[in-house]
Structure formats: structure tokens, C-alpha cells
XYZ file of C-alpha atoms in Angstrom:
353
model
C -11.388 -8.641 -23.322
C -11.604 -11.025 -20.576
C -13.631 -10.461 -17.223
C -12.351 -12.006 -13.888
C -14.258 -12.844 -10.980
C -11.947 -11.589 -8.047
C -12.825 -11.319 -4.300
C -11.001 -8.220 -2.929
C -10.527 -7.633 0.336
C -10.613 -3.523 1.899
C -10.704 -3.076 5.845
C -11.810 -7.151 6.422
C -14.255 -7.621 4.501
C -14.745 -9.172 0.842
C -16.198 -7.768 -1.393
C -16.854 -9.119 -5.548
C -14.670 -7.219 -7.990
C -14.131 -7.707 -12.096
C -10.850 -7.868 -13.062
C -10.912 -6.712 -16.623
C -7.725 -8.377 -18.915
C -6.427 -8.717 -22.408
C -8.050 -6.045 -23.950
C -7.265 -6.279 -27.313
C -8.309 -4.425 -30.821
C -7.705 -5.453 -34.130
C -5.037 -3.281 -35.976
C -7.417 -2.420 -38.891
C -10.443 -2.149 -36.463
C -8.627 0.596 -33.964
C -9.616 4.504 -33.940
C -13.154 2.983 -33.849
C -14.227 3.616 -30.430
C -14.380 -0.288 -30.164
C -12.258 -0.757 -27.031
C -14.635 1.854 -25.876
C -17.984 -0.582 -26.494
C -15.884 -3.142 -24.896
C -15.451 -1.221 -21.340
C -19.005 -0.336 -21.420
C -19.817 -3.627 -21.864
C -18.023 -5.162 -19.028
C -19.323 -2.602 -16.954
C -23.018 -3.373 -17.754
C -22.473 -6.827 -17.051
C -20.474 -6.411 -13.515
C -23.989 -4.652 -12.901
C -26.105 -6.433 -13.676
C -24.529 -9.269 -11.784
C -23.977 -7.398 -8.781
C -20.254 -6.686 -9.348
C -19.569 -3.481 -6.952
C -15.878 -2.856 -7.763
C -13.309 -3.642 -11.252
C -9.548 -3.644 -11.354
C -6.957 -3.677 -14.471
C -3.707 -2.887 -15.162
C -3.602 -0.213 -17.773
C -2.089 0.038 -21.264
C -2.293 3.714 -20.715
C -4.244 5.704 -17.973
C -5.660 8.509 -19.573
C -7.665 6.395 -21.638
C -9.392 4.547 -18.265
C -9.683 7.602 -16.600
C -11.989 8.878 -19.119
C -14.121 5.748 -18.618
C -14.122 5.982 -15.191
C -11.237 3.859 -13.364
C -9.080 5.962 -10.942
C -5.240 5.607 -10.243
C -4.981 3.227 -7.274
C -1.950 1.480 -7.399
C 1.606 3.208 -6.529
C 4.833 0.951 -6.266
C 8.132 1.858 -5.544
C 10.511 -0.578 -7.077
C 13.887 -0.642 -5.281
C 17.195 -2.367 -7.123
C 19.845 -2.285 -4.051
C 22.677 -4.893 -3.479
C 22.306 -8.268 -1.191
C 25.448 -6.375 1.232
C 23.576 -2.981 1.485
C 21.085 -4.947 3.744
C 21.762 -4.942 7.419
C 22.561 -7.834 9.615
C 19.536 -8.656 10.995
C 18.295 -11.362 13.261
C 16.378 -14.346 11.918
C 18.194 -15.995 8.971
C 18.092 -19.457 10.689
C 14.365 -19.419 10.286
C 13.738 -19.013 7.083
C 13.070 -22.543 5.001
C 12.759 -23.622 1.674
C 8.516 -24.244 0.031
C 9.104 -27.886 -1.191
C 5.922 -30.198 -0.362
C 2.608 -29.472 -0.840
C 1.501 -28.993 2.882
C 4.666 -26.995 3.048
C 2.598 -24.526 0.455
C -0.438 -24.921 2.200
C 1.000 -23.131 5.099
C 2.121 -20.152 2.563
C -1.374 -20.105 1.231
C -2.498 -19.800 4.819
C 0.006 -17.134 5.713
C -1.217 -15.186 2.695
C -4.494 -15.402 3.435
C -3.964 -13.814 6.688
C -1.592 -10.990 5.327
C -4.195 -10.267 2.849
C -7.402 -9.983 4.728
C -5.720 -7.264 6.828
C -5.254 -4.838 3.485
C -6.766 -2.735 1.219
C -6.774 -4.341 -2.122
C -5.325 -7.352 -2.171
C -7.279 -10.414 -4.029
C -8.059 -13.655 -3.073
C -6.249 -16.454 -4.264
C -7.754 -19.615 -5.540
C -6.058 -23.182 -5.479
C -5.045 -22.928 -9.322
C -3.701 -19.599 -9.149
C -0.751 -20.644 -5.987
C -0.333 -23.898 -8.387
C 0.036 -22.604 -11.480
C 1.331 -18.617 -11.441
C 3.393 -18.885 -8.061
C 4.641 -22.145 -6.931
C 5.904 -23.423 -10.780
C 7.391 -20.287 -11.769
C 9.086 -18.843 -8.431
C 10.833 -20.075 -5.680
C 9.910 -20.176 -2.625
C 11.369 -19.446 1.103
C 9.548 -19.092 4.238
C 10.021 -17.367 7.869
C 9.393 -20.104 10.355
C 8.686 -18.759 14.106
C 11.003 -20.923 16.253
C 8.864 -21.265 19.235
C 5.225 -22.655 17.753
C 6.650 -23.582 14.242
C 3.709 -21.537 12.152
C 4.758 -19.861 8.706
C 4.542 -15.990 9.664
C 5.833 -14.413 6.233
C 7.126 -15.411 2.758
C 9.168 -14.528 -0.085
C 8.526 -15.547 -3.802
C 11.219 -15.008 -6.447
C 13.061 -15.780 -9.435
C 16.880 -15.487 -10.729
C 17.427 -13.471 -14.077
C 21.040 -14.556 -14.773
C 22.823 -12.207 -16.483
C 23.319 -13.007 -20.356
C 27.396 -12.203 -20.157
C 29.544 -15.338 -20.171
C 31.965 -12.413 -17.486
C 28.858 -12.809 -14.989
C 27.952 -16.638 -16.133
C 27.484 -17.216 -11.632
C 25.716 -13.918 -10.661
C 21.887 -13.299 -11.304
C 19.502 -10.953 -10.031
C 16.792 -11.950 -7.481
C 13.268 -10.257 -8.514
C 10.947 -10.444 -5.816
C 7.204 -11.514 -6.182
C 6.010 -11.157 -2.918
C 7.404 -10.191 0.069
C 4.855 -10.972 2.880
C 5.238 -10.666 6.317
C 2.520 -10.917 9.442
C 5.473 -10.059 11.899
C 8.220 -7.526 12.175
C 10.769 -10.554 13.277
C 9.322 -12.442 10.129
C 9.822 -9.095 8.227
C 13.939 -9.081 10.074
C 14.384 -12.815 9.073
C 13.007 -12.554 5.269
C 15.202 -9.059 4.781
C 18.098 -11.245 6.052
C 17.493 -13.731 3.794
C 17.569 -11.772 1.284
C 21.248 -10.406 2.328
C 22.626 -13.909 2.913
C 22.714 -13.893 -1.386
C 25.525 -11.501 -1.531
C 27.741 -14.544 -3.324
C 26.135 -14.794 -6.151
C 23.855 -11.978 -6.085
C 24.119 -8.338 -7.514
C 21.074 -6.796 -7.528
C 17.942 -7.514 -5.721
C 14.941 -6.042 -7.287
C 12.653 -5.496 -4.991
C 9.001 -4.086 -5.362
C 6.888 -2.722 -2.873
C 3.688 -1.461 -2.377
C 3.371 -0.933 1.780
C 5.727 1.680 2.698
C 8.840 -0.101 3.790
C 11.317 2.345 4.429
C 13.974 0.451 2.626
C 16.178 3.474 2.421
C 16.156 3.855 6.410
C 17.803 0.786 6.515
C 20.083 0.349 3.238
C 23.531 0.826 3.805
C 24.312 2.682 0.841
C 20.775 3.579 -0.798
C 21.856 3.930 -4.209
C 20.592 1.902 -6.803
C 23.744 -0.449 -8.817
C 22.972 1.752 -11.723
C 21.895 4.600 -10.264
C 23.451 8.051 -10.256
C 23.941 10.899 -7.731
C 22.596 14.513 -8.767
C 21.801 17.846 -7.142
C 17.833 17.012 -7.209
C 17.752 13.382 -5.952
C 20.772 13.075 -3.799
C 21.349 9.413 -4.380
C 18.962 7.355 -6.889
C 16.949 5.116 -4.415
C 14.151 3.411 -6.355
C 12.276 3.909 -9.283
C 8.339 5.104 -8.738
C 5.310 3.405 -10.507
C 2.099 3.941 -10.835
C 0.272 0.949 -12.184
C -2.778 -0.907 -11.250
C -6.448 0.787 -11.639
C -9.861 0.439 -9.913
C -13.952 1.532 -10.202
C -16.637 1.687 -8.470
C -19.397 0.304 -10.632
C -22.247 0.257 -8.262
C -21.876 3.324 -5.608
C -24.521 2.040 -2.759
C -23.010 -1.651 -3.168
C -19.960 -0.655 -2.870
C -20.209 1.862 0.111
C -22.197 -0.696 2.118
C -19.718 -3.179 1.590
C -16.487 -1.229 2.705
C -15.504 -2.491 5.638
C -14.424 -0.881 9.254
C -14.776 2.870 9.280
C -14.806 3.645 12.819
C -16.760 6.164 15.006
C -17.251 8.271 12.163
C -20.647 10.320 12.631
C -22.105 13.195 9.862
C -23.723 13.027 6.741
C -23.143 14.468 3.169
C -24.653 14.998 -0.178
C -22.971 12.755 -3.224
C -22.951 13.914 -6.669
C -21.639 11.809 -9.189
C -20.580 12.234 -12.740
C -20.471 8.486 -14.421
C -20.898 8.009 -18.218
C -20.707 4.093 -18.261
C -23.740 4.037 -15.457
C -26.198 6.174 -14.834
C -27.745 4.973 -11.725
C -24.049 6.465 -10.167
C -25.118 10.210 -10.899
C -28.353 10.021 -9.101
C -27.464 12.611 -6.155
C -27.988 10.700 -3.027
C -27.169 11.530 0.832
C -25.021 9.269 2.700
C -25.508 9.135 6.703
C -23.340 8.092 8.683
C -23.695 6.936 12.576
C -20.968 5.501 14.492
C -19.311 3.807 11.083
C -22.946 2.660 9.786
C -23.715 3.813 6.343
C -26.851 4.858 5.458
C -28.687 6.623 2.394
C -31.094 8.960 1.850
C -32.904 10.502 -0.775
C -33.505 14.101 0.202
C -30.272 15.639 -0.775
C -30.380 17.685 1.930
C -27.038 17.719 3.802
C -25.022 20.734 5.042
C -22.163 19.492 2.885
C -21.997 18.373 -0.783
C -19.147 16.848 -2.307
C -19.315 16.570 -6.018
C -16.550 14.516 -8.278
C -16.676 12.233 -11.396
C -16.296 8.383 -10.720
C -12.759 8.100 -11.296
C -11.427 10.828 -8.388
C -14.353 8.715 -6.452
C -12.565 5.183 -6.914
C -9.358 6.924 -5.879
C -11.078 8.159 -2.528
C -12.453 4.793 -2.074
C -9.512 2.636 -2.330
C -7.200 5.476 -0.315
C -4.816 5.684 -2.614
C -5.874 9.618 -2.730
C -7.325 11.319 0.323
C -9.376 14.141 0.341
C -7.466 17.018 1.234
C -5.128 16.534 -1.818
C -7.954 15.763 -4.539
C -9.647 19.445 -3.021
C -6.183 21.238 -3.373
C -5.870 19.316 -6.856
C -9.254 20.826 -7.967
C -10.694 17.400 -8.478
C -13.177 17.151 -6.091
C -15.629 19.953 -4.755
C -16.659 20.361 -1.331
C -19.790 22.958 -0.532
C -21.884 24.155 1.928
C -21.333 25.019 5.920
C -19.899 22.632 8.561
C -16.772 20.693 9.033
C -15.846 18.327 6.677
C -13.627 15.865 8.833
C -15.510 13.441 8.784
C -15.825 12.982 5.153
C -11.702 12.701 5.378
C -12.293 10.481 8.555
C -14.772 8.232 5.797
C -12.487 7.866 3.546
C -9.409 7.019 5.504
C -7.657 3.639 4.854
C -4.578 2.411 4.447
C -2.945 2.326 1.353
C -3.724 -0.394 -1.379
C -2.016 -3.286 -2.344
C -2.448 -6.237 -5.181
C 0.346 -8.253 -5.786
C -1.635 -9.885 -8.425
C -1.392 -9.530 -11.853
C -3.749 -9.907 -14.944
């Protein structure tokens, strides 16, 4: 396997995280709990280097989960055509990437875009040279009245292997970043303006655009109408994984959490690291987090590490993972403020490893 050193960001700040990759077993070595050893492996050394968080992509979740990664990535991949978009305002602005201060200001724009999330990575010189500028292209939303680079769009053609459609292609999005709703109008007009020799656009997105609020006709080219969907919108995905490794680390390091004020009792189930099940109070005091020892507090909430990393990056909020079964809340006193904790807005990585 391979272990990446990532900076994620989660509610501004940065904070270390492993990306594990390539996990591989030989085909005469498998059934052997080897790919086991190997996650407990990278998780000892993401500890002992101080390593608070890991992300992967999963060959199949089940297998994570039991090792402690929760479900934190959900994207909803929309296939619509160029003319379903609307007419919006903006087209004019948006400009081809070509020079390389031209992609500095996309690198900048990114940076920007990303420090606002949950989730997203930070990208290193190498990675915008050799993963997004040589294999995509490149077009850019430039604000008419100070000139600055306020969102972009990276994508490729897949022409269609049919001499009958030898000039149409499909246009599959990379990212779609925007830092303002008129970049958001001008890049979605963009898009549009491709209706000549465009059919589909495959578009995949992780915030919550409401595509289908705005789509003409919200039916996928090869989608079908039934009694349970209505029209076939977009296809739903649930892909990238995360873990909290080191529980204090990782709670001291999460970012803006507003006036929250209370304190609970943490217990932890975590076969890959002990020093995650010792039962530990967290205080909180106008969104500074605090530990104690006691295990005292009114309220106890008790998980394993996997439902934890879900809580942590918000990509499942507390209510749900009670009503699910998967997390157990005891004792006297209102628990709001454990939900309150916990709130952030949904994660995003448009990286991939």
C-alpha cells in the first residue's frame, strides 16, 4: 500500500491526514488477513507520526468499516444535455487556462474554494502540473470589474467510438469550482454554450447544487421515467472514506464550532488503536474543547470509530446515526449541543488516489 501525506482542510483550519492508496494483495497470498496487517500498519505509523485523520477510496466498504474508516463521501453524478441548461448570464467571462500565471490564478482560486470546506485537500505544485493541467482542459470565470479568477471548470471530451457520432463527445467534469454565485451563472453557461457538439455533460457533484431546480428537462439522455423516480435525474454514489486515528488530535484540531457550551462522556470502540477506547470527557466552553479524565458527564455517547469518523466529517449527523442504532446516547440533560458539536457542512474531495 502506499501512504500519502495530505493536508485537509475542515471549518479553516488544516489539519495532517494519510491518504492510504494502492492496496494491493497477491492472488496466491489473499484470504490471509494480509491486507488486514497492512491497515494496521499504516495506522500505527500515522500515530506515531502524529497523523490525526486518513482518507481512501474503497475497493469495498464493508471491509474498511470493520477496520475503522466511516462512509464520508456522497456524490451525485448528473448526465443532462448542454440545452437543458438555462440561459444564464456570464458566458463572456469565462476564458481559456493557457500560460502558466494563467494557472497560477486557478491554483489561487482553488485554494480559496477549498479552505472554506470540509474535506477538501491541499494541492501541491506537482499535483496541478501533472494530474490537472496535462490531462484536462481548462476554462475560467473572470469577474469583469477587478479581473480576479473567481471559479473554474476542469474537463475532458470522451468522443464517442461510432464513426455516426465521429463530431459529438461528452464533457466529464473534474471540478467545478466556484467562490461566487455569478462565477457559479457564468461556468453553468459555459457549460450550455457546448450544445453543438455536445450530448451529454457528465457532471459530478459533491455540494448540493440543485441541478434539477434548474434543468430544463431533468432526465438523464439515457434515463427512463417510472412510477418510483418520476424522471431519472442523476445517479447516487457513495465513495470516498475517512478515520480518525488519534481522537484528542483530531478534536483539538477541528476547526470553528461556534458558541457551543456542555460537556459529554466519549466511549470508543477502536481495534487498530487502543489509546481511542480510553473513555474520556470532552468540555466544551464557547467552541473550546477541552478533556477530562473523570468520566463524569450527565451524558455519554458511546459508538465504534467508524460511526465516529462519520460524525466528525458531517457526512452523518447525530440524530440519524441514534435513529440508525449506531450510536448510543445516555444519561439526563439535553443533548443539543452534542448535535450543535458536530455540525458542519457536508464534505468534499475532489481528489483522487
Amino acid at each position: 500500500f502506499a501512504l500519502y501525506d495530505f493536508q485537509m482542510y475542515r471549518s479553516g483550519m488544516m489539519i495532517p491526514a494519510g491518504g492510504i492508496g494502492t492496496v494491493a494483495v497477491a492472488p496466491e497470498a489473499r484470504r490471509e488477513r494480509i491486507a488486514y496487517w497492512m491497515m494496521a500498519r499504516a495506522v500505527e505509523i500515522m500515530d506515531q507520526n502524529s497523523i490525526p485523520l486518513s482518507l481512501l477510496y474503497p475497493f469495498r466498504h464493508s471491509f474498511y468499516e470493520n477496520l475503522g474508516w466511516g462512509l464520508i463521501g456522497c456524490v451525485k453524478l448528473y448526465k443532462f444535455a448542454p440545452e437543458s441548461l438555462p440561459k444564464l448570464a456570464g458566458r463572456e467571462n469565462v476564458v481559456p487556462i493557457l500560460t502558466s500565471d494563467e494557472q497560477e490564478t486557478v491554483m489561487n482560486c482553488y485554494n480559496q474554494y477549498a479552505q472554506r470546506q470540509n474535506g477538501t485537500v491541499r494541492r501541491g505544485d506537482p499535483f496541478w502540473n501533472e494530474v490537472v493541467f496535462k490531462n484536462a482542459m481548462c476554462y475560467a470565470y473572470e469577474a469583469p470589474d477587478s479581473g480576479s479568477i473567481e471559479g473554474y471548470v476542469t474537463y475532458r471530451y470522451k468522443p464517442y467510438p461510432n464513426m455516426e457520432a465521429f463530431l459529438s463527445a461528452d464533457i466529464e467534469v473534474w471540478d467545478f469550482v466556484w467562490n461566487s454565485k455569478r462565477a457559479l451563472h457564468g461556468l453553468l453557461a459555459f457549460l450550455g454554450s457546448q450544445r453543438d457538439q455536445v450530448r451529454t455533460v457528465i457532471f459530478p457533484d459533491q455540494t448540493g447544487i440543485p441541478l434539477e431546480h434548474i434543468l430544463r428537462e431533468p432526465l438523464m439522455p439515457d434515463g427512463k421515467r417510472n412510477y418510483l423516480l418520476g424522471a431519472e435525474t442523476a445517479h447516487l454514489g457513495s465513495n470516498l472514506m475517512g478515520r480518525v486515528v488519534q481522537i484528542r488530535r483530531a478534536l483539538t484540531m477541528m476547526g470553528k464550532i461556534g458558541e457551543v457550551s456542555g460537556e459529554f462522556n466519549l466511549v470508543l470502540t477502536d481495534d487498530l488503536n487502543q489509546s481511542n477506547t480510553e473513555p474520556i470527557t470532552i468540555t466544551i466552553e464557547s467552541g473550546k474543547i477541552g478533556f477530562k479524565k473523570q468520566n463524569n458527564a450527565p451524558i455519554s455517547l458511546s459508538t465504534n470509530i467508524s460511526t465516529f469518523s462519520s460524525l466528525y466529517w458531517g457526512s452523518l449527523n447525530l440524530k440519524d446515526a441514534v435513529i440508525l442504532g449506531k450510536v448510543e446516547l445516555e444519561g439526563k440533560g439535553d443533548a443539543g449541543f452534542i448535535k450543535s458539536f458536530f455540525d458542519v457542512s457536508r464534505p468534499i474531495c475532489l481528489d483522487h488516489f
